[in-house]
Short mmCIF file of C-alpha atoms and ligand atoms in Angstrom, two decimals:
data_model
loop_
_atom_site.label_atom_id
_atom_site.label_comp_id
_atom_site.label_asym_id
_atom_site.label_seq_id
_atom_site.Cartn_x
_atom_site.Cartn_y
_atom_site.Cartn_z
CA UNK A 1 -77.17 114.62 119.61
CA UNK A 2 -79.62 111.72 118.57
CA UNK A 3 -82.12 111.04 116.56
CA UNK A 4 -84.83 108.86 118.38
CA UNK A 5 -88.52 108.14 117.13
CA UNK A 6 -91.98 108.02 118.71
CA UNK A 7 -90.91 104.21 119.09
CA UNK A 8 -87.42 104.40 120.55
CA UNK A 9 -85.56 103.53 116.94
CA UNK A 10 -82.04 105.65 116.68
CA UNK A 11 -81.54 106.95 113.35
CA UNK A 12 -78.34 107.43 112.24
CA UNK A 13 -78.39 106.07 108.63
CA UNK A 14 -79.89 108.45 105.03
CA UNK A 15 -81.17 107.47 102.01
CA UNK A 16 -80.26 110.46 99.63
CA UNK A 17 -82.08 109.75 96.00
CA UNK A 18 -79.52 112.69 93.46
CA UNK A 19 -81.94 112.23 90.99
CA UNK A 20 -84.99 110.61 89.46
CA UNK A 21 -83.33 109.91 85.93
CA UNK A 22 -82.75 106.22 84.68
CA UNK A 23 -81.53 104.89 81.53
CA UNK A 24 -82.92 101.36 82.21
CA UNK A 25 -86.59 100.67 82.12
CA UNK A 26 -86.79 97.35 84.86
CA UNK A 27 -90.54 96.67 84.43
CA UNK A 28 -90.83 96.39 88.49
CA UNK A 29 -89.74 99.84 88.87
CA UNK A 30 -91.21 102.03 86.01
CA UNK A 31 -93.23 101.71 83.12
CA UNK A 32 -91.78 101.62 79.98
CA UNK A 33 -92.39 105.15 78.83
CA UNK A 34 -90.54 105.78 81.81
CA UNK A 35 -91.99 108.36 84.68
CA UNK A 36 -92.19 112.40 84.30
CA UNK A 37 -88.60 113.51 85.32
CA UNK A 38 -88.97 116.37 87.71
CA UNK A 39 -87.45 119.77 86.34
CA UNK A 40 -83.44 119.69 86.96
CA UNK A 41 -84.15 123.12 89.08
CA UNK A 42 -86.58 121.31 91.52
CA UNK A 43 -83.74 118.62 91.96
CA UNK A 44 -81.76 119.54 95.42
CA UNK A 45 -78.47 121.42 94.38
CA UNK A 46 -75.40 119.66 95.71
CA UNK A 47 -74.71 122.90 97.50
CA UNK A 48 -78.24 122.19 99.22
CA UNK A 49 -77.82 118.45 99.91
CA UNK A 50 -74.23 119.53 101.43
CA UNK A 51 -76.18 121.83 103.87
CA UNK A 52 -78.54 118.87 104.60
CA UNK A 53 -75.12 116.42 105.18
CA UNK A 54 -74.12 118.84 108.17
CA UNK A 55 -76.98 119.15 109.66
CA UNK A 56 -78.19 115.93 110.03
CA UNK A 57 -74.40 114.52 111.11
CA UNK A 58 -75.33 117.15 113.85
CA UNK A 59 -78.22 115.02 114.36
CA UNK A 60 -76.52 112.08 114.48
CA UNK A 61 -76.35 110.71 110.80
CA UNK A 62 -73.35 108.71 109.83
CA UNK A 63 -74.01 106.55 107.27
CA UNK A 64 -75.61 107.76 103.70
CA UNK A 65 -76.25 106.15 100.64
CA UNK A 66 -76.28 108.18 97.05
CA UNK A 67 -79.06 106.62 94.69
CA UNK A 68 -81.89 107.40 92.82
CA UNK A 69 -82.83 107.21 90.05
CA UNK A 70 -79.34 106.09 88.44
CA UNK A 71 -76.96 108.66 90.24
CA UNK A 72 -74.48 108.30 87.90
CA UNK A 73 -76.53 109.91 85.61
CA UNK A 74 -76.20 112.86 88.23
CA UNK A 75 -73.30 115.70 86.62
CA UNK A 76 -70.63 115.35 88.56
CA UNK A 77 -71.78 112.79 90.80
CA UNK A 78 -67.98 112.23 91.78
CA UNK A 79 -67.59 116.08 93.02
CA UNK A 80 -70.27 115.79 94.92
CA UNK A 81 -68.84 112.44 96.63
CA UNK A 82 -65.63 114.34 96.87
CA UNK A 83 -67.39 116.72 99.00
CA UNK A 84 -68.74 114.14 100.82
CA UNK A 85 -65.71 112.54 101.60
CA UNK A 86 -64.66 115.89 103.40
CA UNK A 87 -68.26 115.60 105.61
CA UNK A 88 -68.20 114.47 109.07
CA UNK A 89 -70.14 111.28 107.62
CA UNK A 90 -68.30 108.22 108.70
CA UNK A 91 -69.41 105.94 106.00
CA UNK A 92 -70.75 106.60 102.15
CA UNK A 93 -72.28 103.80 99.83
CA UNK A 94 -73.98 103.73 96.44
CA UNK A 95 -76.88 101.88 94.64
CA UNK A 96 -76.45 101.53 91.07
CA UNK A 97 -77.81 99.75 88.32
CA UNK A 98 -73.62 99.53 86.97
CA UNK A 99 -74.29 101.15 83.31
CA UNK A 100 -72.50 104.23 83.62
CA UNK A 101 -70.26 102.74 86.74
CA UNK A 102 -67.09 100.95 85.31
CA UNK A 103 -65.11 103.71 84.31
CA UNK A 104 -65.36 105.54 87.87
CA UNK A 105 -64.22 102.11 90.02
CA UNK A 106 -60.98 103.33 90.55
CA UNK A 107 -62.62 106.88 91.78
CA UNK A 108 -64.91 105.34 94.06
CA UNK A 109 -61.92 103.21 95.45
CA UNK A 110 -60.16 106.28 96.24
CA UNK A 111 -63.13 108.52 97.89
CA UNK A 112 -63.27 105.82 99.84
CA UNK A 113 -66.71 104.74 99.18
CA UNK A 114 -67.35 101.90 101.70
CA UNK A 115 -69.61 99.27 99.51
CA UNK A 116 -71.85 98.91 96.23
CA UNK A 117 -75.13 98.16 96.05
CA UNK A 118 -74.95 96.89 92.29
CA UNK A 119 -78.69 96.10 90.86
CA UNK A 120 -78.77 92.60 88.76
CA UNK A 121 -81.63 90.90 88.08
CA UNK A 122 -80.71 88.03 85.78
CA UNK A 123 -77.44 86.05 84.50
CA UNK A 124 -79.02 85.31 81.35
CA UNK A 125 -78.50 88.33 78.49
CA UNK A 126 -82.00 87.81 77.22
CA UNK A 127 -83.92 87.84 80.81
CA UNK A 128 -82.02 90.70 81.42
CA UNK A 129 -83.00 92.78 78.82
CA UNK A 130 -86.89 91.47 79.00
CA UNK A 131 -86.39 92.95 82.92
CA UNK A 132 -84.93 96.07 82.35
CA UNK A 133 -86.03 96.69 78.87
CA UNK A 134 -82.69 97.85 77.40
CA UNK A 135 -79.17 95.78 76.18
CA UNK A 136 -76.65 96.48 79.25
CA UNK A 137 -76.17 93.28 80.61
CA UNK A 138 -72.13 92.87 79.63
CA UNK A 139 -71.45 96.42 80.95
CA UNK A 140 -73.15 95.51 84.30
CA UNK A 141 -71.31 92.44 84.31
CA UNK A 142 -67.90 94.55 83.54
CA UNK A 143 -68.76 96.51 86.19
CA UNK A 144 -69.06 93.85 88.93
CA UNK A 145 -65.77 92.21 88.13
CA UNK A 146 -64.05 96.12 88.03
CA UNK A 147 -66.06 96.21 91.52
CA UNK A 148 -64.41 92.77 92.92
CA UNK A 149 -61.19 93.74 91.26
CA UNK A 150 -60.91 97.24 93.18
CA UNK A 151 -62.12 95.12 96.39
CA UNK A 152 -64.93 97.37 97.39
CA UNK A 153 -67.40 95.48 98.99
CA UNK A 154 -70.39 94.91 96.82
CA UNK A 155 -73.60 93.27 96.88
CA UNK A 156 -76.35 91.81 94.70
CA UNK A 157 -79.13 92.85 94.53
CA UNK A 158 -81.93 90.88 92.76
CA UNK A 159 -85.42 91.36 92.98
CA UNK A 160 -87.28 88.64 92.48
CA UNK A 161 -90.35 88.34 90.13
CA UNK A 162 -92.61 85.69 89.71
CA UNK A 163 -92.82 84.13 86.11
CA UNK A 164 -89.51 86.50 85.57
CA UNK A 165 -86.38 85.62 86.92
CA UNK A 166 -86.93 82.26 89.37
CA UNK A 167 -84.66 80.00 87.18
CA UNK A 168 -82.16 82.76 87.78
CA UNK A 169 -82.28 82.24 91.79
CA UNK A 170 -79.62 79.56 92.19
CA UNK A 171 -77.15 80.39 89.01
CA UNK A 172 -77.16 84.02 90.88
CA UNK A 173 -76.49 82.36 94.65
CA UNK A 174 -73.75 80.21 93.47
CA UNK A 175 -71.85 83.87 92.50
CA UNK A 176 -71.34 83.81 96.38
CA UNK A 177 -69.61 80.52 96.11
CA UNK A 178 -67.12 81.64 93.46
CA UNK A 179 -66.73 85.45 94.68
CA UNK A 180 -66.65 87.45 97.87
CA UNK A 181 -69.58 88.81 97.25
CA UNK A 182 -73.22 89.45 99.04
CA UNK A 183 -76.17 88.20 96.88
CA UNK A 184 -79.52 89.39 97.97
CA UNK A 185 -82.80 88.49 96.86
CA UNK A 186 -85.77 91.20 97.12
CA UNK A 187 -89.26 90.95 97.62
CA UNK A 188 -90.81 92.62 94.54
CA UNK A 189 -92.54 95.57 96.02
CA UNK A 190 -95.44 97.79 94.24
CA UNK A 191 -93.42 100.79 93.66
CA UNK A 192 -93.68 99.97 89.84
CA UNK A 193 -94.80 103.55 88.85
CA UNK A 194 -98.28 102.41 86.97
CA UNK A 195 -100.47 101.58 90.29
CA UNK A 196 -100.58 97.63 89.45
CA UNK A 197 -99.98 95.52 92.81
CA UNK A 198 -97.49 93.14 91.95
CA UNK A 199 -98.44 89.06 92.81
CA UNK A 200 -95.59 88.01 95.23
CA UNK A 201 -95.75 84.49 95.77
CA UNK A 202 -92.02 84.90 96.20
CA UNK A 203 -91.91 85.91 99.69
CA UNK A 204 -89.00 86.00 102.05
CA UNK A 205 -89.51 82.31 103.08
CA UNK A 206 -90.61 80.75 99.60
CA UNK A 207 -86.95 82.59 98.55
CA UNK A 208 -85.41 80.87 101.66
CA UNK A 209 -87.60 77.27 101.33
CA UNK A 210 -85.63 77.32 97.58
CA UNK A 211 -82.49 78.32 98.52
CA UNK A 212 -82.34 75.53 101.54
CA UNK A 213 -83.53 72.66 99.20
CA UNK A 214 -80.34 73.48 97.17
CA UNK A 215 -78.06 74.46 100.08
CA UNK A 216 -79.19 72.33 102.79
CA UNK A 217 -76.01 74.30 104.91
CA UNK A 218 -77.61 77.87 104.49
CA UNK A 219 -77.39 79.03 108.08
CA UNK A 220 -78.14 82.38 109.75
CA UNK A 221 -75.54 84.77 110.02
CA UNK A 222 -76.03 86.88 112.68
CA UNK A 223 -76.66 90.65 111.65
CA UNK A 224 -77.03 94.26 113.03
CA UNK A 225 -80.07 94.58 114.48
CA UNK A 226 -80.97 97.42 111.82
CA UNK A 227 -80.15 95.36 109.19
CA UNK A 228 -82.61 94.96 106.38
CA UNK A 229 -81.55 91.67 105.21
CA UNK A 230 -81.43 88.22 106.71
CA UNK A 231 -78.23 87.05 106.20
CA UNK A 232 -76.89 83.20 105.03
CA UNK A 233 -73.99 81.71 104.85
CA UNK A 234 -73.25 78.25 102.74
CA UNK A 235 -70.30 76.18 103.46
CA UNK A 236 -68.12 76.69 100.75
CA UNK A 237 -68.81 79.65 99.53
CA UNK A 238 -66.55 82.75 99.69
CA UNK A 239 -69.73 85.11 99.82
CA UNK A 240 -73.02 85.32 101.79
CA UNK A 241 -76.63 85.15 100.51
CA UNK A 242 -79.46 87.49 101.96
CA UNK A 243 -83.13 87.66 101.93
CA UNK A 244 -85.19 90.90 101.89
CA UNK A 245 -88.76 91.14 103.37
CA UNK A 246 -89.43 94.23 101.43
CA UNK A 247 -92.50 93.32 101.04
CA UNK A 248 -93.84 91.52 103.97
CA UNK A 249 -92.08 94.05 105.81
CA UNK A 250 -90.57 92.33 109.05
CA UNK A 251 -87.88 94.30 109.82
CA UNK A 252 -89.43 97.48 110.56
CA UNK A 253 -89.04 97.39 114.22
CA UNK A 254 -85.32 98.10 113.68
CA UNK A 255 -85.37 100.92 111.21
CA UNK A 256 -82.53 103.31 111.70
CA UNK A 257 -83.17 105.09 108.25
CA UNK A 258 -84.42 108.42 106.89
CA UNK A 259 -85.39 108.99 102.56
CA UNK A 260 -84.88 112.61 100.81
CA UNK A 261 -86.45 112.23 97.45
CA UNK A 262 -84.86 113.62 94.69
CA UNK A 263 -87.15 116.61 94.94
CA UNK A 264 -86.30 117.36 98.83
CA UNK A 265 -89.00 115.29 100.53
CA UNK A 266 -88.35 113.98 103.27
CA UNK A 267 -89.66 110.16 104.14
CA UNK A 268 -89.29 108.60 107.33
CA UNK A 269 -90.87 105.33 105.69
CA UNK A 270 -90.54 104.12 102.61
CA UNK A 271 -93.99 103.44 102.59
CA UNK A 272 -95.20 106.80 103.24
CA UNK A 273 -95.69 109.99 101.55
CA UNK A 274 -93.35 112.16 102.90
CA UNK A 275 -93.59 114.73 106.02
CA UNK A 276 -92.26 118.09 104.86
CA UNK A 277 -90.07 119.30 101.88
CA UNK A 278 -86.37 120.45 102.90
CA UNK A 279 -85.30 122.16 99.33
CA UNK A 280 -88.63 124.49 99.75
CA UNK A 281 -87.60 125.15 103.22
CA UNK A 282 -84.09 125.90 102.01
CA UNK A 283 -85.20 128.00 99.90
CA UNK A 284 -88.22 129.91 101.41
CA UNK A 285 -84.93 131.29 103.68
CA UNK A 286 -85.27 128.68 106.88
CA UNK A 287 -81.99 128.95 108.83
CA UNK A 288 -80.34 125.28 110.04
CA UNK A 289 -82.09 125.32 113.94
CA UNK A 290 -85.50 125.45 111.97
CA UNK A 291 -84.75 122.50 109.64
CA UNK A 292 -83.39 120.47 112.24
CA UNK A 293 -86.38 121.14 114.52
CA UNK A 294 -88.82 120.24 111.42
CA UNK A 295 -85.97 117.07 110.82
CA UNK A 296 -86.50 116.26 114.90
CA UNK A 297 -90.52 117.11 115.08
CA UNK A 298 -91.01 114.78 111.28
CA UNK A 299 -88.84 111.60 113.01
CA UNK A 300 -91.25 112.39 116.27
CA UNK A 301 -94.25 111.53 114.37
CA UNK A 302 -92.96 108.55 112.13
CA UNK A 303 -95.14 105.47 111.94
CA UNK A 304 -94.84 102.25 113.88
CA UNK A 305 -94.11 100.07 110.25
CA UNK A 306 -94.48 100.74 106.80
CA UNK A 307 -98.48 99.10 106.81
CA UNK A 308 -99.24 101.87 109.43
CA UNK A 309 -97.50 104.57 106.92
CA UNK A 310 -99.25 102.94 104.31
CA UNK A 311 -102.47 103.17 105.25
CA UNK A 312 -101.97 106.84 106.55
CA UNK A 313 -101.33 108.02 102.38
CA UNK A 314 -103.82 110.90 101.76
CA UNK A 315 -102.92 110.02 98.02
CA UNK A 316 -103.94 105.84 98.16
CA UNK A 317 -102.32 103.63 97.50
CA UNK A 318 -98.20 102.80 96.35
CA UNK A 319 -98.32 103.81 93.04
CA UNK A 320 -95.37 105.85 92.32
CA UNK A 321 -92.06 104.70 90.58
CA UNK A 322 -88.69 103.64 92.82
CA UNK A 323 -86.82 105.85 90.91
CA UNK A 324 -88.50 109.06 92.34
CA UNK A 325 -87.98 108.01 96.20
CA UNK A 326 -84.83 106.38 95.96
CA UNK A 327 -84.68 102.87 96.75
N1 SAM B 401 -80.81 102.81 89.68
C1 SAM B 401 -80.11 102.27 90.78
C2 SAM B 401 -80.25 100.78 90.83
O1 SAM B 401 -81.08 100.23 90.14
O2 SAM B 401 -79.49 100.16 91.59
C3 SAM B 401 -80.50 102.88 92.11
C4 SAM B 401 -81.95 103.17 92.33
S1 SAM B 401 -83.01 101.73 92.42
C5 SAM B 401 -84.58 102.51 92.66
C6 SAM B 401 -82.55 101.11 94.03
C7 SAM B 401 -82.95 99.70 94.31
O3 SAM B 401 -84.36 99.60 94.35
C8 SAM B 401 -82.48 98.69 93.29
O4 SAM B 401 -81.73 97.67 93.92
C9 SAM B 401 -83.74 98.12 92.72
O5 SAM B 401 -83.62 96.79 92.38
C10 SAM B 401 -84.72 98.34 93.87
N2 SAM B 401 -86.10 98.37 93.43
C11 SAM B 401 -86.66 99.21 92.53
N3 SAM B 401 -87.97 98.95 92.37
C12 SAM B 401 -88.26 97.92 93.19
C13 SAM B 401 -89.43 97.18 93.48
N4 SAM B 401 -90.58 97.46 92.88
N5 SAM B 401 -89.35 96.18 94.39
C14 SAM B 401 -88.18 95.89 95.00
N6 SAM B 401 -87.03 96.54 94.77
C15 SAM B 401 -87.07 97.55 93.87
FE1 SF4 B 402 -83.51 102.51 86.91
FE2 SF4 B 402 -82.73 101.41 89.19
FE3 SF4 B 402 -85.33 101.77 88.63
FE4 SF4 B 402 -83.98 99.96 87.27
S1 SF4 B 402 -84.35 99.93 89.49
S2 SF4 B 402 -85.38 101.49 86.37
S3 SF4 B 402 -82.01 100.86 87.14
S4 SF4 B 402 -83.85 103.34 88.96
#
């Protein structure tokens, strides 16, 4: 079976946040007090996000990625990606921010996780810690070169700020000329947790005017069609570059992806609020036909891009933290 929209999009891919706990503070994400942690019991069980798993690879789901919140902070993250190894997914990826990440390389390697999403924001030690508002950077770092040294595929990701982390934009490129490794650039989005709109003069073609003046051989690479990022390469280097309109949101016409939040909700735009919550259903006794007819009925009414789903929030406006959707 497949999962087709009101606009003809196939979804096959899910965005599952395990939990809305971080241990780093990066100002573009949450607010330094951090955000109110939901209860543990209101988190999906991993018996309950297992149940999810099969039905919606009976939907046509094959790709997932665990993140959060920082899901290593999730107990027993790697039983749970253990049992997902044993799913009828075909591939399994991770976001992390690479704190807590090191020590379970060699795990990851052998559950077969197919790439790393590892979040770094800045080379420099001091930027770094102004960004995420705590002293990590050398265990990130460890945990990149454990990454590269395990050869699972892993990419950058750097969200660009204005006034923050510009002069890191080139230093953090030219790790694609030294490793085989994906470096992508993000458009700061609001999703900052205190309801400030972010100034973004760093769009996806001021970050691609920069990068060009100093590569003048950054050229297209050709991508999936569902693929988030524009992708570059630069002669020379052994790794790509990539550009995320996460703000200006271009690439919604292509979306193949669903969000559960770490609460159950499920979000067929980032954007939007949510449709219907599948750990309540769970749990109010609805048997797997009825969630995959809510699943079906939800991805039936999705909006045409994330300004439509924006401007449909009973609530207002973005507000909330990253951490509590699952980025
Ligand atoms: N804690 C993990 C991490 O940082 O990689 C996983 C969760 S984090 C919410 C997932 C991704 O969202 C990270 O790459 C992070 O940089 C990105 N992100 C968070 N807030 C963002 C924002 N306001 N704008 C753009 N990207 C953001
Ligand atoms: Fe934590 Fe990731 Fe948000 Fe940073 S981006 S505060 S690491 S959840």
């Amino acid at each position: 079976m497949k999962l087709i929209d009101n606009h003809g999009r196939q979804i096959n891919y899910l965005r599952l946040a395990v939990t809305d706990r971080c241990n780093l503070r990066c100002f573009y994400c949450m607010p330094e007090k951090g955000i109110d942690y939901v209860e543990r019991s209101a988190l999906m069980s991993f018996e309950e996000l297992m149940r999810l798993v099969d039905i919606v690879t009976k939907l046509g789901i094959t790709k997932l990625r665990v993140t959060g919140g920082e899901p290593f902070l999730r107990k027993d993250l790697l039983g749970f990606l253990q049992m997902l190894k044993e799913s009828n997914l075909e591939e399994v990826h991770i976001t992390t921010n690479g704190t807590l990440t090191h020590d379970a390389v060699p795990q990851l390697k052998d559950l077969g996780i197919r790439s790393v999403n590892l979040s770094l924001d800045s080379l420099d030690r001091n930027r770094f810690d102004l960004i995420t508002r705590r002293d990590r950077f050398e265990t990130v770092w460890r945990t990149f070169i454990q990454l590269l040294t395990y050869k699972i595929p892993t990419k950058i990701n750097m969200v660009v700020m204005n006034g923050q982390n510009i002069a890191d934009l080139i230093p953090m490129a030219e790790l694609a000329r030294k490793y085989e490794v994906d470096v992508r650039f993000i458009e700061e989005m609001p999703f900052n947790g205190t309801g400030s709109t972010p100034d973004v003069p760093w769009t996806f073609r001021t970050i691609h005017d920069h990068l060009k003046a100093h590569f003048p051989t950054l050229a297209l690479i050709p991508a999936a069609e569902s693929s988030t990022a524009s992708k570059y390469s630069v002669q020379g280097f052994k790794g790509s570059l990539g550009i995320i309109a996460a703000a200006s949101r271009t690439f919604c016409g292509s979306c193949n992806r669903l969000r559960v939040t770490p609460q159950g909700m499920l979000r067929t735009c980032l954007y939007g609020e949510g449709t219907f919550n599948l750990k309540d259903m769970m749990r109010a006794g609805a048997t797997d036909p009825q969630i995959m007819q809510a699943i079906v009925e939800a991805v039936g009414n999705r909006a045409k891009d994330g300004f439509e789903a924006e401007s449909s929030r009973k609530n207002g406006i973005v507000s909330e933290s990253m951490a509590s959707i699952g980025g």
